[in-house]
Amino acid sequence: MAGLFKVRGGMKISLLTENLSVRGGTHKQVLRLAEYLRSCGDQVEIVTGEYQPDQCYEEFRDFVIKTDSRPRHGRLGRVAAAVRLARLIAPDCDVLNLHDQGCDLTALRASLRRPSLPIVWQINDLHPAYRVGPCAGLKAHWLQPVHRSLGRWVARRCTVLTVNVTKNARRVQENMGREARVLYPGVDQDASMPAVRALTVPLQVLSIGVLYHYRNYETVIESLAVLAKKGIRAELTIVGTTKFTPQYARQLQALAEERGIAARFLGEVPGDVLRQTMARSHVFVFVNLDQSWGLAAFEALNMSLPVVLSESVGAVELLRGNPSVRVVDPRSAAAVAAAIAEIASSQPHYESLAGMAFESVRDYTWDKLYSSAMRRLFLEVSRPQRSLSAAAGR
């Protein structure tokens, strides 16, 4: 099987994530890390609670994927599934790398089975039970204290915690009692040169992200209605699966029809369709509410798309001051509309922004920003354990 060959001195890494049945930023992060580790001669396995090859990035097919396909009905069923999943983790792995939320029970079970196992937890977002960030307004529920206690317990058993953005490092410290290292994600360099872009009517506005309420797509729709009142015709395309919040998708469609905005909801699309959609677009709008990072904004810049970005998105840490990015209040449709109108104010101005967009992220590769730093961390935490194993083998 691809990915199983282990050169001398390479590590054996188990990557654990809840779900590989959606194309999202976390899943891209897992994939690019796995590819880099394999290129360094490490042995890689990916353990996940759900894997649908046709719904996730196709490159995962090249890796060893371990999953438990039995039904997970009810809370007890999910607990049992988490325990079963822990048994799939290679007993001789050098590091367990936990990604995001939903696998804390599995990680806890794995640490109890092997107390000396180094665990690195990449926390992209805190569990909704902490009621911070996008989940600050979540209603209280009796299970939330259980989830918070479990998260803190797992955090204490982890060797190192990592996050993608400084504000999440603060939240981890405040809510989980542990320090976290900040490792910025990278950017897929799909485009090898700047795109030649020309303004046309109607203006094509694009936004990408799994349809959750914090994506704030209603403000994007309202901003296009503001543009229409100013005589600027614009159409909206939204890419991202609707399967988790179908009611929200229906609400957005109804709002677009009410405002007279042409809006297309493409759902989940393959990579080639996404690239074609980005090539047809003029402006990328990403005004999520308190998004932890915002990988799609960087990928849009690589495709020479000027970006309108929420001031609460973690990507602002690298993109504030970028000449092709307009940072706005995500609650203000008028501010979003003004930013779109300024970007598209003239063809020469737009061409300049598009060219600078591509150049501004050329060095933000996955290998440089994220994967190499994570591998150095794996070497750091696994070295004592590997030394003991080597000594025992002599």
Tab-separated table of C-alpha atoms in Angstrom:
chain	number	residue	atom	x	y	z
A	1	MET	CA	0.000	0.000	0.000
A	2	ALA	CA	1.112	3.550	-0.695
A	3	GLY	CA	2.558	5.327	2.308
A	4	LEU	CA	3.649	2.184	4.181
A	5	PHE	CA	7.317	2.216	3.208
A	6	LYS	CA	9.464	3.462	6.086
A	7	VAL	CA	13.048	4.496	5.424
A	8	ARG	CA	15.676	4.106	8.089
A	9	GLY	CA	15.261	6.764	10.764
A	10	GLY	CA	11.728	7.653	9.666
A	11	MET	CA	8.877	7.969	12.125
A	12	LYS	CA	5.590	6.136	12.265
A	13	ILE	CA	2.827	8.740	12.597
A	14	SER	CA	-0.868	8.187	13.280
A	15	LEU	CA	-3.081	11.083	12.212
A	16	LEU	CA	-6.474	11.057	13.919
A	17	THR	CA	-9.455	13.115	12.715
A	18	GLU	CA	-13.170	12.765	13.204
A	19	ASN	CA	-14.489	12.869	9.656
A	20	LEU	CA	-13.056	12.495	6.167
A	21	SER	CA	-16.366	12.887	4.362
A	22	VAL	CA	-16.168	16.594	3.555
A	23	ARG	CA	-13.738	18.930	1.798
A	24	GLY	CA	-12.750	21.505	4.389
A	25	GLY	CA	-9.741	23.346	5.730
A	26	THR	CA	-9.033	20.826	8.479
A	27	HIS	CA	-9.119	17.977	5.992
A	28	LYS	CA	-6.747	19.833	3.658
A	29	GLN	CA	-4.429	20.340	6.616
A	30	VAL	CA	-4.397	16.623	7.412
A	31	LEU	CA	-3.795	15.741	3.764
A	32	ARG	CA	-0.902	18.133	3.167
A	33	LEU	CA	0.777	17.067	6.410
A	34	ALA	CA	0.417	13.389	5.475
A	35	GLU	CA	1.928	14.045	2.050
A	36	TYR	CA	4.881	15.914	3.522
A	37	LEU	CA	5.564	13.245	6.148
A	38	ARG	CA	5.526	10.561	3.464
A	39	SER	CA	7.939	12.602	1.321
A	40	CYS	CA	10.317	12.652	4.308
A	41	GLY	CA	10.266	8.852	4.518
A	42	ASP	CA	7.876	8.588	7.443
A	43	GLN	CA	5.200	5.929	7.700
A	44	VAL	CA	1.733	7.468	7.838
A	45	GLU	CA	-1.679	6.109	8.759
A	46	ILE	CA	-4.905	8.099	9.011
A	47	VAL	CA	-7.506	7.003	11.541
A	48	THR	CA	-10.978	8.502	11.199
A	49	GLY	CA	-14.529	7.934	12.359
A	50	GLU	CA	-15.951	8.307	8.864
A	51	TYR	CA	-14.437	8.150	5.389
A	52	GLN	CA	-16.308	8.623	2.102
A	53	PRO	CA	-13.685	8.804	-0.687
A	54	ASP	CA	-16.034	10.547	-3.127
A	55	GLN	CA	-16.857	13.294	-0.612
A	56	CYS	CA	-13.322	14.178	0.472
A	57	TYR	CA	-10.066	15.068	-1.267
A	58	GLU	CA	-9.224	12.312	-3.702
A	59	GLU	CA	-5.537	12.249	-2.696
A	60	PHE	CA	-6.510	10.500	0.539
A	61	ARG	CA	-6.916	7.343	-1.535
A	62	ASP	CA	-3.113	7.077	-1.630
A	63	PHE	CA	-2.875	6.618	2.140
A	64	VAL	CA	-3.646	3.931	4.660
A	65	ILE	CA	-7.077	4.902	5.995
A	66	LYS	CA	-8.411	3.084	9.056
A	67	THR	CA	-12.036	3.600	9.994
A	68	ASP	CA	-14.817	1.900	11.922
A	69	SER	CA	-17.850	1.509	9.686
A	70	ARG	CA	-20.277	0.164	12.273
A	71	PRO	CA	-23.337	2.325	13.067
A	72	ARG	CA	-23.000	4.927	15.830
A	73	HIS	CA	-26.534	5.339	17.154
A	74	GLY	CA	-27.089	7.442	20.256
A	75	ARG	CA	-24.581	8.689	22.806
A	76	LEU	CA	-23.577	5.233	23.994
A	77	GLY	CA	-23.049	4.141	20.412
A	78	ARG	CA	-20.717	7.077	19.792
A	79	VAL	CA	-18.770	6.282	22.951
A	80	ALA	CA	-18.407	2.652	21.869
A	81	ALA	CA	-17.275	3.783	18.403
A	82	ALA	CA	-14.612	6.033	19.947
A	83	VAL	CA	-13.255	3.111	21.953
A	84	ARG	CA	-13.200	0.868	18.875
A	85	LEU	CA	-11.420	3.581	16.897
A	86	ALA	CA	-8.633	3.745	19.480
A	87	ARG	CA	-7.887	0.066	18.833
A	88	LEU	CA	-7.144	0.902	15.177
A	89	ILE	CA	-4.245	3.194	16.064
A	90	ALA	CA	-0.951	1.404	15.391
A	91	PRO	CA	0.384	0.178	18.766
A	92	ASP	CA	3.951	1.015	17.742
A	93	CYS	CA	3.365	4.512	16.348
A	94	ASP	CA	5.872	7.157	17.409
A	95	VAL	CA	3.358	10.027	17.619
A	96	LEU	CA	-0.414	10.363	17.629
A	97	ASN	CA	-1.491	13.638	16.000
A	98	LEU	CA	-5.075	14.548	16.889
A	99	HIS	CA	-6.800	17.039	14.555
A	100	ASP	CA	-9.585	19.354	15.673
A	101	GLN	CA	-12.560	18.219	17.785
A	102	GLY	CA	-14.603	15.037	17.989
A	103	CYS	CA	-11.766	12.594	18.656
A	104	ASP	CA	-11.038	13.433	22.285
A	105	LEU	CA	-12.565	10.190	23.598
A	106	THR	CA	-10.518	8.171	21.115
A	107	ALA	CA	-7.340	10.024	22.077
A	108	LEU	CA	-8.081	9.517	25.776
A	109	ARG	CA	-8.591	5.786	25.265
A	110	ALA	CA	-5.352	5.594	23.253
A	111	SER	CA	-3.420	7.382	26.007
A	112	LEU	CA	-4.792	5.014	28.661
A	113	ARG	CA	-3.758	1.995	26.594
A	114	ARG	CA	-0.273	3.420	26.115
A	115	PRO	CA	0.569	6.100	28.722
A	116	SER	CA	3.964	6.905	27.187
A	117	LEU	CA	2.525	7.675	23.739
A	118	PRO	CA	3.427	11.239	22.621
A	119	ILE	CA	0.247	13.053	21.580
A	120	VAL	CA	0.139	16.322	19.660
A	121	TRP	CA	-3.326	17.900	19.509
A	122	GLN	CA	-3.939	20.367	16.670
A	123	ILE	CA	-6.919	22.363	17.977
A	124	ASN	CA	-8.396	24.286	15.070
A	125	ASP	CA	-11.480	25.333	17.052
A	126	LEU	CA	-12.493	24.767	20.648
A	127	HIS	CA	-15.384	22.370	21.196
A	128	PRO	CA	-18.799	24.125	21.025
A	129	ALA	CA	-19.310	23.204	24.697
A	130	TYR	CA	-16.816	25.916	25.695
A	131	ARG	CA	-19.192	28.475	24.153
A	132	VAL	CA	-16.469	30.738	22.809
A	133	GLY	CA	-15.770	32.114	19.333
A	134	PRO	CA	-18.495	31.151	16.822
A	135	CYS	CA	-20.320	29.220	19.578
A	136	ALA	CA	-20.417	32.058	22.122
A	137	GLY	CA	-24.216	32.307	21.811
A	138	LEU	CA	-24.875	28.574	22.149
A	139	LYS	CA	-27.582	27.653	24.653
A	140	ALA	CA	-26.490	25.857	27.806
A	141	HIS	CA	-26.915	22.088	27.862
A	142	TRP	CA	-26.293	19.555	30.621
A	143	LEU	CA	-23.708	17.710	28.502
A	144	GLN	CA	-21.518	20.768	27.974
A	145	PRO	CA	-19.706	20.475	31.341
A	146	VAL	CA	-18.968	16.841	30.491
A	147	HIS	CA	-17.425	17.819	27.145
A	148	ARG	CA	-15.403	20.607	28.761
A	149	SER	CA	-14.059	18.298	31.459
A	150	LEU	CA	-13.190	15.641	28.898
A	151	GLY	CA	-11.378	18.204	26.736
A	152	ARG	CA	-9.332	19.476	29.667
A	153	TRP	CA	-8.491	15.929	30.717
A	154	VAL	CA	-7.275	15.030	27.236
A	155	ALA	CA	-5.337	18.303	27.014
A	156	ARG	CA	-3.476	17.454	30.212
A	157	ARG	CA	-2.486	14.068	28.790
A	158	CYS	CA	-1.224	15.580	25.527
A	159	THR	CA	2.467	16.292	25.063
A	160	VAL	CA	1.941	19.480	23.061
A	161	LEU	CA	-1.081	21.473	21.893
A	162	THR	CA	-0.968	23.448	18.656
A	163	VAL	CA	-3.354	25.966	17.091
A	164	ASN	CA	-3.561	27.893	13.812
A	165	VAL	CA	-4.123	31.377	15.196
A	166	THR	CA	-3.026	33.437	18.210
A	167	LYS	CA	-6.549	34.129	19.476
A	168	ASN	CA	-7.137	30.381	19.780
A	169	ALA	CA	-3.922	30.016	21.769
A	170	ARG	CA	-5.401	32.481	24.266
A	171	ARG	CA	-8.686	30.591	24.333
A	172	VAL	CA	-6.944	27.276	24.919
A	173	GLN	CA	-5.013	28.789	27.818
A	174	GLU	CA	-8.139	30.339	29.344
A	175	ASN	CA	-10.466	27.370	28.864
A	176	MET	CA	-8.215	24.304	28.892
A	177	GLY	CA	-5.363	25.454	31.108
A	178	ARG	CA	-2.581	24.647	28.652
A	179	GLU	CA	-0.249	26.682	26.480
A	180	ALA	CA	-0.466	26.084	22.726
A	181	ARG	CA	2.035	26.701	19.957
A	182	VAL	CA	0.865	28.676	16.915
A	183	LEU	CA	1.563	27.020	13.548
A	184	TYR	CA	0.093	28.811	10.539
A	185	PRO	CA	-1.458	26.674	7.774
A	186	GLY	CA	-0.104	26.811	4.242
A	187	VAL	CA	-1.667	27.528	0.876
A	188	ASP	CA	-2.128	25.240	-2.118
A	189	GLN	CA	-0.205	26.790	-5.008
A	190	ASP	CA	-2.695	25.716	-7.669
A	191	ALA	CA	-1.829	28.663	-9.903
A	192	SER	CA	1.745	28.901	-11.204
A	193	MET	CA	1.356	32.461	-12.501
A	194	PRO	CA	-1.036	35.400	-12.091
A	195	ALA	CA	-4.355	35.140	-13.902
A	196	VAL	CA	-5.346	37.759	-16.467
A	197	ARG	CA	-8.624	39.061	-15.090
A	198	ALA	CA	-11.139	41.442	-16.645
A	199	LEU	CA	-14.213	43.028	-15.102
A	200	THR	CA	-17.530	42.112	-16.706
A	201	VAL	CA	-21.191	42.705	-15.946
A	202	PRO	CA	-22.669	41.296	-13.806
A	203	LEU	CA	-19.854	41.175	-11.253
A	204	GLN	CA	-19.221	37.622	-10.030
A	205	VAL	CA	-18.813	37.330	-6.246
A	206	LEU	CA	-17.625	34.053	-4.724
A	207	SER	CA	-17.597	32.691	-1.169
A	208	ILE	CA	-16.495	29.252	0.018
A	209	GLY	CA	-17.120	27.284	3.197
A	210	VAL	CA	-19.244	24.511	4.665
A	211	LEU	CA	-22.643	26.081	5.374
A	212	TYR	CA	-22.621	26.848	9.082
A	213	HIS	CA	-24.353	29.894	10.533
A	214	TYR	CA	-21.070	31.569	11.462
A	215	ARG	CA	-20.206	31.691	7.752
A	216	ASN	CA	-22.438	34.776	7.722
A	217	TYR	CA	-23.600	34.343	4.139
A	218	GLU	CA	-26.681	36.441	4.813
A	219	THR	CA	-24.482	39.532	5.113
A	220	VAL	CA	-22.923	38.723	1.721
A	221	ILE	CA	-26.396	38.542	0.181
A	222	GLU	CA	-27.403	41.818	1.826
A	223	SER	CA	-24.211	43.467	0.551
A	224	LEU	CA	-25.130	42.570	-3.026
A	225	ALA	CA	-28.546	44.108	-2.441
A	226	VAL	CA	-26.767	47.295	-1.340
A	227	LEU	CA	-24.710	47.226	-4.546
A	228	ALA	CA	-27.870	46.778	-6.630
A	229	LYS	CA	-29.322	49.979	-5.142
A	230	LYS	CA	-26.157	51.753	-6.315
A	231	GLY	CA	-26.615	50.414	-9.830
A	232	ILE	CA	-23.918	47.703	-9.553
A	233	ARG	CA	-25.187	44.332	-10.760
A	234	ALA	CA	-23.591	41.365	-9.008
A	235	GLU	CA	-24.242	37.634	-8.752
A	236	LEU	CA	-23.245	35.346	-5.895
A	237	THR	CA	-21.838	31.810	-5.932
A	238	ILE	CA	-21.460	29.863	-2.687
A	239	VAL	CA	-19.417	26.644	-2.601
A	240	GLY	CA	-19.702	24.334	0.397
A	241	THR	CA	-21.715	21.356	1.525
A	242	THR	CA	-25.198	22.021	2.858
A	243	LYS	CA	-25.693	18.588	4.454
A	244	PHE	CA	-25.001	19.728	8.026
A	245	THR	CA	-27.406	22.714	8.014
A	246	PRO	CA	-29.980	22.255	5.219
A	247	GLN	CA	-32.387	24.673	6.906
A	248	TYR	CA	-29.755	27.437	6.839
A	249	ALA	CA	-29.252	26.827	3.121
A	250	ARG	CA	-33.002	27.182	2.537
A	251	GLN	CA	-33.058	30.404	4.560
A	252	LEU	CA	-30.243	31.840	2.468
A	253	GLN	CA	-31.955	30.889	-0.781
A	254	ALA	CA	-35.175	32.536	0.405
A	255	LEU	CA	-33.288	35.683	1.430
A	256	ALA	CA	-31.583	35.908	-1.965
A	257	GLU	CA	-34.926	35.567	-3.768
A	258	GLU	CA	-36.496	38.173	-1.493
A	259	ARG	CA	-33.672	40.640	-2.206
A	260	GLY	CA	-33.674	39.883	-5.921
A	261	ILE	CA	-30.121	38.546	-5.873
A	262	ALA	CA	-29.009	35.817	-8.271
A	263	ALA	CA	-27.376	33.259	-5.986
A	264	ARG	CA	-26.069	29.801	-6.820
A	265	PHE	CA	-25.458	27.200	-4.108
A	266	LEU	CA	-23.132	24.621	-5.642
A	267	GLY	CA	-22.685	22.465	-2.566
A	268	GLU	CA	-19.544	20.314	-2.460
A	269	VAL	CA	-17.651	20.322	-5.749
A	270	PRO	CA	-14.548	18.521	-7.090
A	271	GLY	CA	-11.275	20.413	-7.298
A	272	ASP	CA	-11.435	21.036	-11.040
A	273	VAL	CA	-14.949	22.499	-10.779
A	274	LEU	CA	-13.818	24.712	-7.897
A	275	ARG	CA	-10.889	26.049	-9.917
A	276	GLN	CA	-13.184	26.766	-12.875
A	277	THR	CA	-15.587	28.584	-10.565
A	278	MET	CA	-12.774	30.688	-9.119
A	279	ALA	CA	-11.522	31.483	-12.626
A	280	ARG	CA	-14.959	32.884	-13.542
A	281	SER	CA	-15.203	35.009	-10.391
A	282	HIS	CA	-14.099	38.608	-9.802
A	283	VAL	CA	-14.084	39.073	-6.020
A	284	PHE	CA	-13.809	36.617	-3.147
A	285	VAL	CA	-15.775	37.503	-0.017
A	286	PHE	CA	-15.004	35.758	3.269
A	287	VAL	CA	-16.801	37.515	6.126
A	288	ASN	CA	-17.184	34.609	8.551
A	289	LEU	CA	-17.911	35.474	12.180
A	290	ASP	CA	-14.893	34.615	14.329
A	291	GLN	CA	-13.536	31.979	11.933
A	292	SER	CA	-10.420	30.408	13.449
A	293	TRP	CA	-8.320	30.699	10.290
A	294	GLY	CA	-9.791	31.078	6.794
A	295	LEU	CA	-7.754	28.936	4.420
A	296	ALA	CA	-10.073	29.674	1.484
A	297	ALA	CA	-9.050	33.356	1.517
A	298	PHE	CA	-5.421	32.417	0.839
A	299	GLU	CA	-6.389	30.002	-1.909
A	300	ALA	CA	-8.440	32.754	-3.550
A	301	LEU	CA	-5.424	35.090	-3.496
A	302	ASN	CA	-3.330	32.388	-5.162
A	303	MET	CA	-5.938	32.377	-7.935
A	304	SER	CA	-5.506	36.172	-8.363
A	305	LEU	CA	-8.813	36.982	-6.684
A	306	PRO	CA	-8.926	40.161	-4.563
A	307	VAL	CA	-10.462	39.373	-1.158
A	308	VAL	CA	-12.932	41.054	1.176
A	309	LEU	CA	-12.110	39.632	4.609
A	310	SER	CA	-13.766	39.774	8.003
A	311	GLU	CA	-11.759	41.511	10.721
A	312	SER	CA	-12.600	38.594	13.039
A	313	VAL	CA	-11.060	35.898	10.816
A	314	GLY	CA	-7.746	34.459	12.003
A	315	ALA	CA	-6.191	34.924	8.560
A	316	VAL	CA	-6.037	38.647	9.324
A	317	GLU	CA	-2.857	37.872	11.288
A	318	LEU	CA	-1.053	37.388	7.974
A	319	LEU	CA	-3.282	39.320	5.572
A	320	ARG	CA	-3.840	42.642	7.321
A	321	GLY	CA	-2.092	45.228	5.174
A	322	ASN	CA	-2.098	42.978	2.107
A	323	PRO	CA	-2.778	45.344	-0.841
A	324	SER	CA	-5.294	42.907	-2.377
A	325	VAL	CA	-7.301	42.387	0.807
A	326	ARG	CA	-9.977	44.661	2.231
A	327	VAL	CA	-10.661	44.022	5.931
A	328	VAL	CA	-14.225	44.863	6.987
A	329	ASP	CA	-16.731	44.634	9.816
A	330	PRO	CA	-18.517	41.335	9.035
A	331	ARG	CA	-21.813	42.599	10.457
A	332	SER	CA	-21.984	45.554	8.069
A	333	ALA	CA	-23.452	44.810	4.658
A	334	ALA	CA	-22.700	48.406	3.694
A	335	ALA	CA	-18.998	47.959	4.524
A	336	VAL	CA	-18.814	44.714	2.527
A	337	ALA	CA	-20.572	46.361	-0.423
A	338	ALA	CA	-18.226	49.361	-0.296
A	339	ALA	CA	-15.184	47.081	-0.326
A	340	ILE	CA	-16.477	45.119	-3.340
A	341	ALA	CA	-17.268	48.350	-5.200
A	342	GLU	CA	-13.809	49.791	-4.491
A	343	ILE	CA	-12.053	46.635	-5.727
A	344	ALA	CA	-14.094	46.735	-8.971
A	345	SER	CA	-13.967	50.515	-9.397
A	346	SER	CA	-11.922	50.362	-12.624
A	347	GLN	CA	-10.229	47.814	-14.859
A	348	PRO	CA	-6.652	49.123	-14.264
A	349	HIS	CA	-7.174	49.156	-10.487
A	350	TYR	CA	-8.699	45.669	-10.547
A	351	GLU	CA	-5.875	44.254	-12.699
A	352	SER	CA	-3.304	45.653	-10.275
A	353	LEU	CA	-5.030	44.090	-7.258
A	354	ALA	CA	-5.371	40.732	-9.029
A	355	GLY	CA	-1.676	40.630	-9.901
A	356	MET	CA	-0.601	41.556	-6.379
A	357	ALA	CA	-2.979	38.943	-4.923
A	358	PHE	CA	-1.074	36.116	-6.569
A	359	GLU	CA	2.345	37.449	-5.590
A	360	SER	CA	1.370	38.048	-1.957
A	361	VAL	CA	0.966	34.345	-1.089
A	362	ARG	CA	3.648	32.728	-3.269
A	363	ASP	CA	5.814	31.873	-0.252
A	364	TYR	CA	2.972	30.613	1.950
A	365	THR	CA	3.405	26.957	1.037
A	366	TRP	CA	2.212	24.106	3.224
A	367	ASP	CA	5.708	22.660	3.478
A	368	LYS	CA	7.275	25.927	4.651
A	369	LEU	CA	4.593	27.235	6.988
A	370	TYR	CA	3.017	24.173	8.532
A	371	SER	CA	4.159	20.673	7.634
A	372	SER	CA	7.898	21.078	8.224
A	373	ALA	CA	7.248	22.796	11.562
A	374	MET	CA	4.891	20.017	12.623
A	375	ARG	CA	7.377	17.332	11.641
A	376	ARG	CA	10.099	19.023	13.707
A	377	LEU	CA	7.675	18.950	16.614
A	378	PHE	CA	7.011	15.246	16.068
A	379	LEU	CA	10.747	14.567	16.118
A	380	GLU	CA	11.082	16.582	19.300
A	381	VAL	CA	8.345	14.788	21.251
A	382	SER	CA	9.115	11.284	19.948
A	383	ARG	CA	12.888	11.358	20.447
A	384	PRO	CA	12.893	10.154	24.083
A	385	GLN	CA	10.470	7.337	23.289
A	386	ARG	CA	12.420	6.318	20.178
A	387	SER	CA	15.680	6.319	22.136
A	388	LEU	CA	14.178	3.954	24.722
A	389	SER	CA	12.891	1.656	21.978
A	390	ALA	CA	16.290	1.598	20.286
A	391	ALA	CA	18.010	0.800	23.569
A	392	ALA	CA	15.572	-2.033	24.262
A	393	GLY	CA	16.287	-3.494	20.837
A	394	ARG	CA	20.041	-3.694	21.379
